[in-house]
XYZ file of C-alpha atoms in Angstrom:
565
model
C 0.000 0.000 0.000
C 2.919 2.310 0.626
C 4.037 2.077 -3.006
C 0.687 3.372 -4.198
C 1.350 6.717 -2.544
C 4.804 7.173 -4.035
C 3.580 8.350 -7.425
C 3.119 12.134 -7.083
C 0.042 12.046 -9.288
C -1.886 9.968 -6.769
C -2.142 12.946 -4.387
C -4.342 15.051 -6.751
C -6.339 11.929 -7.573
C -7.185 11.409 -3.906
C -7.888 15.130 -3.504
C -10.344 14.930 -6.423
C -12.507 12.563 -4.384
C -12.134 14.717 -1.287
C -13.248 18.042 -2.813
C -16.611 16.582 -3.795
C -17.583 16.614 -0.118
C -15.856 19.835 0.968
C -17.356 23.347 1.188
C -16.325 26.083 -1.188
C -13.941 27.866 1.182
C -11.839 24.733 1.684
C -11.646 23.419 -1.883
C -9.111 25.965 -3.154
C -6.631 25.345 -0.285
C -7.037 21.600 -0.778
C -6.121 21.928 -4.458
C -3.015 23.939 -3.610
C -2.105 21.517 -0.810
C -2.486 18.574 -3.197
C -0.083 20.198 -5.663
C 2.436 20.932 -2.887
C 2.120 17.384 -1.534
C 2.796 15.996 -4.993
C 5.787 18.341 -5.220
C 7.131 16.901 -1.983
C 6.823 13.344 -3.275
C 8.503 14.361 -6.525
C 11.475 16.072 -4.911
C 11.810 13.564 -2.071
C 12.226 10.500 -4.277
C 15.543 9.566 -5.842
C 15.976 8.717 -9.504
C 15.089 5.159 -10.423
C 12.149 2.768 -10.652
C 10.071 1.460 -7.779
C 9.381 -2.229 -7.332
C 7.101 -3.814 -9.922
C 3.819 -5.527 -9.104
C 2.084 -8.192 -11.126
C -1.450 -7.430 -12.246
C -3.234 -9.988 -14.453
C 0.123 -11.600 -15.166
C 1.754 -8.350 -16.343
C 4.331 -6.309 -14.400
C 3.189 -2.842 -13.336
C 5.702 -0.202 -12.216
C 3.869 2.611 -10.471
C 6.807 5.004 -10.218
C 9.925 5.733 -12.221
C 11.673 9.066 -11.791
C 14.290 10.482 -14.155
C 15.324 13.835 -15.606
C 12.811 13.731 -18.444
C 9.618 13.227 -16.464
C 10.852 15.402 -13.582
C 10.861 18.589 -15.637
C 7.392 17.891 -17.046
C 6.131 17.075 -13.564
C 7.457 20.337 -12.131
C 5.696 22.304 -14.871
C 2.341 20.549 -14.425
C 2.354 20.762 -10.625
C 3.296 24.445 -10.791
C 0.327 25.005 -13.076
C -1.905 23.161 -10.601
C -0.854 25.569 -7.826
C -1.917 28.551 -9.955
C -5.180 26.825 -10.883
C -5.891 26.049 -7.243
C -5.522 29.716 -6.307
C -7.589 30.743 -9.334
C -10.469 28.471 -8.337
C -11.304 30.413 -5.164
C -13.850 32.658 -6.903
C -16.067 29.858 -8.194
C -18.752 27.563 -6.875
C -18.393 24.406 -8.917
C -17.238 21.418 -6.899
C -17.629 19.116 -9.895
C -15.224 21.150 -12.005
C -12.754 21.312 -9.117
C -12.827 17.528 -8.900
C -12.492 17.217 -12.676
C -9.457 19.525 -12.782
C -7.784 17.601 -9.944
C -8.552 14.315 -11.703
C -7.106 15.672 -14.952
C -3.973 16.968 -13.242
C -3.518 13.815 -11.164
C -3.893 11.449 -14.102
C -1.544 13.560 -16.273
C 1.126 13.658 -13.557
C 0.648 9.942 -12.841
C 1.162 9.196 -16.536
C 4.509 10.991 -16.387
C 5.904 8.953 -13.524
C 4.655 5.420 -14.193
C 7.433 3.023 -15.049
C 5.713 0.703 -17.529
C 4.620 2.460 -20.664
C 2.361 -0.300 -21.879
C 0.096 -0.893 -18.890
C 0.053 2.030 -16.468
C 0.716 4.771 -19.019
C -2.186 3.749 -21.223
C -4.506 3.508 -18.218
C -3.571 6.919 -16.818
C -3.713 8.510 -20.266
C -7.244 7.178 -20.719
C -8.275 8.545 -17.326
C -6.826 11.916 -18.346
C -8.989 11.879 -21.470
C -12.120 11.151 -19.462
C -11.209 13.897 -16.973
C -10.700 16.429 -19.779
C -14.171 15.643 -21.102
C -15.552 16.024 -17.561
C -13.948 19.468 -17.354
C -15.803 20.542 -20.489
C -19.069 18.986 -19.301
C -18.760 21.019 -16.086
C -18.624 24.321 -17.964
C -21.655 26.627 -17.742
C -21.104 28.006 -21.255
C -23.523 27.315 -24.081
C -22.690 24.262 -26.160
C -20.391 22.762 -23.521
C -22.274 19.458 -23.388
C -21.933 18.882 -27.140
C -18.263 19.910 -27.056
C -17.670 17.498 -24.174
C -19.279 14.688 -26.142
C -17.058 15.443 -29.143
C -13.979 15.482 -26.915
C -15.047 12.155 -25.438
C -15.203 10.674 -28.937
C -11.709 11.927 -29.775
C -10.215 10.505 -26.592
C -12.173 7.292 -27.080
C -10.559 6.898 -30.502
C -7.183 7.617 -28.929
C -7.748 4.971 -26.259
C -8.818 2.418 -28.861
C -5.654 2.997 -30.905
C -3.542 2.712 -27.770
C -5.149 -0.587 -26.785
C -4.605 -2.048 -30.254
C -0.999 -0.853 -30.226
C -0.439 -2.336 -26.777
C -1.882 -5.676 -27.883
C 0.437 -5.907 -30.883
C 3.386 -4.669 -28.825
C 2.901 -7.334 -26.162
C 2.364 -10.017 -28.784
C 5.843 -9.297 -30.168
C 7.367 -10.629 -26.945
C 8.713 -7.316 -25.627
C 8.647 -6.875 -21.853
C 5.948 -4.500 -20.633
C 8.390 -2.836 -18.248
C 10.867 -1.872 -20.964
C 10.133 1.770 -21.689
C 12.277 2.576 -24.687
C 12.119 3.744 -28.249
C 9.311 2.261 -30.315
C 9.507 1.603 -34.030
C 6.843 3.406 -36.018
C 7.170 0.871 -38.842
C 5.835 -1.970 -36.664
C 2.101 -2.470 -36.268
C 2.097 -1.839 -32.529
C 4.334 1.207 -32.820
C 2.231 2.638 -35.654
C -0.998 2.383 -33.632
C 0.617 3.989 -30.563
C 2.091 6.716 -32.787
C -1.344 7.417 -34.303
C -2.876 7.665 -30.832
C -0.226 10.181 -29.780
C -0.939 12.232 -32.899
C -4.462 12.704 -31.564
C -3.087 13.613 -28.138
C -0.780 16.361 -29.438
C -3.410 17.726 -31.816
C -1.656 16.946 -35.099
C -3.244 18.241 -38.346
C -6.692 16.712 -38.960
C -6.951 16.006 -35.215
C -6.138 19.502 -33.948
C -9.735 20.681 -33.739
C -10.516 18.980 -30.430
C -8.221 21.359 -28.525
C -9.758 24.619 -29.741
C -13.259 23.154 -29.467
C -12.704 22.085 -25.863
C -10.995 25.319 -24.781
C -13.603 27.525 -26.433
C -16.439 25.810 -24.533
C -14.650 25.251 -21.215
C -15.004 27.578 -18.244
C -12.285 30.176 -17.484
C -10.526 27.720 -15.192
C -11.222 24.680 -17.377
C -9.604 26.300 -20.408
C -6.377 26.806 -18.481
C -6.419 23.220 -17.221
C -6.988 21.738 -20.688
C -4.273 23.981 -22.118
C -1.750 22.607 -19.576
C -2.538 18.954 -19.011
C -3.356 17.574 -22.467
C -1.072 18.150 -25.457
C 2.192 18.413 -23.512
C 1.586 14.923 -22.164
C 1.746 13.759 -25.779
C 5.023 15.641 -26.273
C 6.463 13.792 -23.279
C 5.342 10.434 -24.687
C 6.897 11.229 -28.080
C 10.165 12.256 -26.426
C 10.101 8.984 -24.480
C 9.081 6.609 -27.271
C 9.805 8.229 -30.649
C 12.900 10.463 -30.391
C 14.738 11.182 -33.651
C 11.732 10.074 -35.721
C 12.015 12.067 -39.006
C 8.266 12.038 -39.554
C 7.814 14.213 -36.469
C 9.722 17.077 -38.104
C 7.107 17.385 -40.834
C 4.182 16.859 -38.463
C 5.441 19.587 -36.128
C 6.093 22.028 -38.973
C 2.560 21.482 -40.294
C 1.169 22.173 -36.819
C 3.078 25.462 -36.598
C 1.888 26.655 -40.008
C -1.697 25.567 -39.398
C -1.813 27.246 -35.998
C -0.279 30.464 -37.353
C -2.967 30.785 -40.028
C -5.803 30.646 -37.501
C -3.999 32.690 -34.838
C -3.724 35.581 -37.277
C -7.454 35.799 -38.059
C -9.347 34.287 -35.116
C -11.563 36.772 -33.263
C -12.121 34.687 -30.128
C -8.889 35.021 -28.157
C -9.432 31.786 -26.268
C -9.697 29.870 -29.537
C -6.666 31.782 -30.832
C -4.739 30.806 -27.697
C -5.621 27.163 -28.373
C -4.154 27.513 -31.868
C -1.129 29.178 -30.255
C -0.683 26.080 -28.087
C -0.860 24.038 -31.294
C 1.955 26.165 -32.733
C 4.195 25.708 -29.696
C 3.379 22.012 -29.480
C 4.370 21.722 -33.127
C 7.752 23.295 -32.368
C 8.280 20.770 -29.559
C 7.291 17.887 -31.845
C 9.718 19.010 -34.573
C 12.550 19.267 -32.058
C 11.789 15.758 -30.794
C 11.990 14.619 -34.410
C 15.453 16.191 -34.774
C 16.491 14.223 -31.712
C 19.891 15.777 -30.915
C 20.648 16.465 -27.230
C 20.216 20.207 -27.776
C 16.968 19.675 -29.698
C 15.496 17.445 -26.977
C 16.521 19.962 -24.313
C 14.939 22.759 -26.340
C 11.741 20.705 -26.742
C 11.502 20.166 -22.996
C 12.222 23.834 -22.278
C 9.593 24.851 -24.841
C 7.048 22.554 -23.230
C 7.840 23.939 -19.755
C 7.587 27.567 -20.868
C 4.508 26.979 -23.013
C 2.628 25.500 -20.058
C 3.323 28.588 -17.932
C 2.861 31.242 -20.630
C -0.397 29.966 -22.087
C -1.720 29.161 -18.619
C -1.259 32.828 -17.719
C -2.947 33.872 -20.976
C -5.932 31.566 -20.562
C -6.442 32.553 -16.921
C -6.311 36.244 -17.804
C -8.749 35.762 -20.678
C -10.956 33.778 -18.313
C -11.149 36.775 -15.972
C -12.134 38.997 -18.908
C -14.779 36.474 -19.937
C -16.090 36.274 -16.374
C -16.623 40.020 -16.024
C -16.957 41.291 -19.581
C -18.929 38.365 -20.977
C -16.689 37.883 -24.014
C -13.043 37.312 -24.868
C -13.369 38.281 -28.532
C -11.181 41.054 -29.936
C -14.223 42.731 -31.485
C -15.852 42.961 -28.043
C -12.839 44.325 -26.151
C -13.194 48.117 -26.708
C -13.387 49.803 -23.321
C -11.921 46.882 -21.364
C -8.767 48.871 -20.645
C -10.904 51.262 -18.603
C -13.323 48.842 -16.966
C -10.689 46.155 -16.212
C -7.361 48.023 -15.989
C -5.392 45.354 -14.100
C -6.577 42.529 -16.370
C -5.697 44.657 -19.412
C -2.144 45.062 -18.083
C -1.955 41.322 -17.429
C -3.102 40.767 -20.999
C -0.196 42.855 -22.288
C 2.229 40.869 -20.130
C 0.804 37.563 -21.369
C 1.146 38.772 -24.958
C 4.844 39.396 -24.337
C 5.197 36.028 -22.602
C 3.710 33.913 -25.404
C 5.613 35.821 -28.096
C 9.009 34.893 -26.581
C 10.000 38.424 -25.598
C 13.477 38.576 -23.994
C 13.249 38.311 -20.237
C 10.257 35.957 -20.265
C 10.124 32.174 -20.165
C 9.685 31.313 -23.826
C 12.650 33.395 -25.015
C 15.358 31.059 -23.730
C 13.527 28.014 -25.095
C 13.005 29.777 -28.437
C 16.681 30.665 -28.698
C 17.632 27.050 -27.980
C 15.128 25.879 -30.611
C 16.687 28.108 -33.260
C 20.147 26.835 -32.352
C 18.956 23.193 -32.585
C 17.396 23.747 -36.038
C 20.473 25.582 -37.344
C 21.363 22.956 -39.917
C 21.564 23.400 -43.639
C 18.988 20.727 -44.444
C 16.587 22.203 -41.851
C 16.797 25.868 -42.801
C 13.115 25.846 -43.745
C 12.233 24.645 -40.248
C 14.506 27.314 -38.773
C 12.575 29.978 -40.675
C 9.226 28.637 -39.397
C 10.423 28.609 -35.781
C 11.987 32.063 -36.201
C 8.767 33.615 -37.555
C 6.405 32.039 -34.995
C 6.899 34.700 -32.260
C 6.005 37.472 -34.716
C 2.610 35.887 -35.365
C 1.973 35.412 -31.659
C 3.093 38.981 -30.891
C 0.623 40.408 -33.385
C -2.233 38.155 -32.301
C -1.929 38.364 -28.516
C -0.403 41.769 -27.850
C -1.096 44.233 -30.644
C -4.636 43.276 -31.590
C -5.959 42.922 -27.987
C -4.176 46.059 -26.732
C -5.433 48.208 -29.608
C -8.954 46.940 -28.995
C -8.845 47.171 -25.186
C -7.699 50.797 -25.137
C -10.109 51.930 -27.824
C -12.890 54.056 -26.254
C -16.207 52.249 -26.337
C -18.401 55.363 -26.400
C -20.327 54.413 -23.265
C -19.563 54.972 -19.615
C -19.252 51.760 -17.638
C -18.063 51.240 -14.060
C -14.846 49.493 -13.193
C -15.532 45.773 -12.797
C -12.256 44.009 -12.290
C -11.970 40.219 -12.200
C -12.361 38.527 -8.799
C -9.304 38.742 -6.573
C -8.498 35.019 -6.620
C -8.639 34.994 -10.411
C -6.243 37.939 -10.629
C -3.965 36.306 -8.054
C -3.778 33.053 -10.023
C -3.089 34.947 -13.254
C -0.444 37.079 -11.534
C 1.297 33.982 -10.155
C 1.476 32.348 -13.589
C 2.774 35.572 -15.146
C 5.333 36.011 -12.352
C 6.600 32.483 -12.960
C 7.036 33.318 -16.648
C 9.109 36.347 -15.656
C 11.201 34.531 -13.043
C 12.007 31.611 -15.354
C 12.756 34.018 -18.194
C 15.205 36.081 -16.150
C 17.037 33.046 -14.741
C 16.761 30.212 -17.298
C 20.012 28.543 -16.266
C 18.331 26.358 -13.639
C 15.825 25.169 -16.258
C 18.591 23.917 -18.544
C 20.330 22.333 -15.554
C 17.268 20.097 -15.112
C 17.611 18.661 -18.620
C 18.585 14.998 -19.167
C 21.620 16.109 -21.188
C 24.134 18.627 -19.929
C 24.269 21.521 -22.372
C 26.114 24.810 -22.245
C 23.767 27.362 -23.736
C 23.550 31.068 -22.976
C 20.395 32.730 -24.346
C 21.169 36.282 -23.171
C 23.838 37.219 -25.661
C 23.567 40.149 -28.013
C 23.444 37.880 -31.072
C 20.199 36.357 -29.789
C 18.540 39.181 -27.863
C 19.070 41.797 -30.580
C 17.505 39.836 -33.467
C 14.524 38.912 -31.288
C 13.818 42.547 -30.462
C 14.206 43.392 -34.141
C 11.786 40.649 -35.156
C 9.076 41.698 -32.703
C 9.584 45.387 -33.471
C 9.413 44.833 -37.225
C 6.261 42.718 -36.835
C 4.655 45.433 -34.712
C 5.564 48.248 -37.094
C 4.358 46.265 -40.112
C 1.031 45.536 -38.435
C 0.538 49.142 -37.337
C 1.391 50.403 -40.831
C -1.140 48.054 -42.373
C -3.653 49.085 -39.722
C -3.177 52.795 -40.471
C -3.449 52.098 -44.192
C -6.727 50.219 -43.487
C -5.245 47.164 -45.170
C -6.127 44.886 -42.254
C -9.679 43.560 -41.940
C -11.925 45.150 -39.340
C -12.232 43.328 -36.038
C -15.594 41.610 -36.122
C -17.095 38.345 -35.057
C -16.613 35.734 -37.750
C -17.028 31.989 -37.765
C -13.888 30.413 -39.160
C -14.239 27.038 -40.824
C -11.832 24.307 -39.814
C -11.719 20.604 -40.547
C -14.402 20.016 -37.925
C -16.828 21.929 -40.152
C -16.492 18.976 -42.539
C -17.324 16.199 -40.103
C -19.870 18.317 -38.221
C -21.420 19.521 -41.514
C -21.438 17.449 -44.733
C -20.118 14.293 -43.096
C -22.616 14.586 -40.249
C -25.426 15.136 -42.777
C -24.205 12.188 -44.809
C -24.106 10.072 -41.666
C -27.647 11.086 -40.719
C -28.837 10.396 -44.284
C -27.107 6.995 -44.275
C -28.667 6.242 -40.894
C -32.158 7.145 -42.099
C -31.633 5.088 -45.253
C -30.378 2.129 -43.235
C -33.383 2.361 -40.900
C -35.763 2.450 -43.828
C -34.067 -0.511 -45.501
C -34.152 -2.371 -42.203
C -37.827 -1.515 -41.748
C -38.645 -2.690 -45.272
C -36.705 -5.912 -44.656
C -38.574 -6.521 -41.411
C -41.923 -5.860 -43.116
C -41.092 -8.228 -45.998
C -39.884 -11.010 -43.698
C -42.943 -10.528 -41.482
C -45.223 -10.817 -44.523
C -43.291 -13.829 -45.827
C -43.423 -15.641 -42.493
C -47.128 -14.871 -42.180
C -47.827 -16.297 -45.646
C -45.730 -19.365 -44.922
C -47.585 -19.860 -41.654
C -50.949 -19.676 -43.386
C -49.774 -22.203 -45.988
C -48.540 -24.647 -43.343
C -51.746 -24.199 -41.375
C -53.824 -24.974 -44.498
C -51.709 -28.066 -45.217
C -52.124 -29.300 -41.639
C -55.880 -28.862 -41.822
C -55.962 -30.720 -45.103
C -54.057 -33.638 -43.569
C -56.528 -33.720 -40.670
C -59.408 -34.050 -43.133
C -58.109 -36.412 -45.869
C -61.426 -36.730 -47.744
C -62.570 -33.102 -47.606
C -61.140 -32.197 -51.020
C -60.748 -34.056 -54.276
C -56.967 -33.703 -54.511
C -56.286 -34.783 -50.953
C -56.500 -38.517 -51.691
C -53.995 -38.224 -54.523
C -51.631 -36.275 -52.265
C -51.888 -38.887 -49.539
C -51.288 -41.666 -52.083
C -48.111 -40.072 -53.416
C -46.899 -39.282 -49.879
C -47.320 -42.913 -48.763
C -45.652 -44.131 -51.927
C -42.664 -41.831 -51.374
C -42.378 -43.038 -47.774
C -42.391 -46.701 -48.832
C -39.771 -45.963 -51.521
C -37.481 -44.326 -48.973
C -37.829 -47.282 -46.615
C -36.941 -49.650 -49.455
C -33.860 -47.597 -50.446
C -32.653 -47.405 -46.858
C -32.792 -51.188 -46.516
């Protein structure tokens, strides 16, 4: 029983059951205490694997600690502390339990020692918890979005189970957590499942759909505890896989297109997470020690930066009723502190020097600095400019535009602002002292981000992007900020494919009904015929042809008896 408590993720899991019975004033401290307790278990344990236990004839290792999962665990538990503080202004015990379940299952998945058994189980629980977070949201359409998310994670779980079955059938030990081969059947199914988890192209829509319909707190939790778990699994199982370079680059380009034009900032932030996840995936595909360190640093900084952004946007949504750029005029006056936080978050996600993502971005550029990967270097280099325009310039210009009506100051609740401030402060502290972050990496690297050759070009890039956007804005070459409904791949399966499915279902029901009617009529006619024949046999002399029928029947019976003899 003692070994069950060693995994740091088990503490939030137990707290998830506890908060269902606790009053509102106690739930927020319990969430923070659960994160701190998990921190203690993480830092107290030495590197290595705990003893294995046999379950259904398979070895299960509930805890394995190393440099790779430690850095992801620190990031996720830090995010849980900020979320716990942020939750103090709400009255939704079910969402509190769902967030703790999501965080606990994600952290447990990091530290389990057998990839095949425990990792798949905890990853599936994380998918169910993410859907529960969306179901708990009070926003319109949350129930349908939760059902769609449940389908996506159900497909992911099915692919994982098939991959596990083929992997075990190949005779590999379940406790050997090493590199998988994507060309094998088991490895291909597990790889496909992880593509859903990271939100690869064609499967990226679940993230923006879930975040757009989640509550202010739920959006931050989904942003932290979902896609980066897939990055960790890829770094563990598929390092140096060339296919990941192209997948990650496609994610960056796809996310940049929607970030530039999306009106809803929460949806845009989800696409921004897709961009940063794509950078991490490409670096895992490169697979050099510097690239893997840059991928882990990017994942760490992305969790903190986009958590701060989602929590700040959640406060704006809570008080203002909308987080769309077209609805932000006047927010700078009615929510001055949140507007300042929004500017800070815009700098954080755009890798401004002095904030968390800058050091990781500089390391990413250095890792992609190869002649055959110059195109990837250009994509990574241009990504901060898109994020700077989308999350700093557009919101700030809208927020400080006079609205024409006098409205009182209605700042976000104190606990929401405190949680957002903590996440933003962590971005600043990590950005100013990134050396300790690189010291946590599995590989020892000597990398200094704050040199003039890296800081200067980054300032030039962000400044040029800002001046270009402002020039286009003054020339009225940019489209007006208005609410638009952008079509993504989900418009296909929720539109024509859904209609085709409904039409096929109606057609199948009609064919089935016609088949049932025909068989019912056929069986009824056959029954009447048999009934008439039985009555005729009961009355052998009632009709003229009955005697002849009986004669031939007796003759056939005698002939069969003769042939049998």
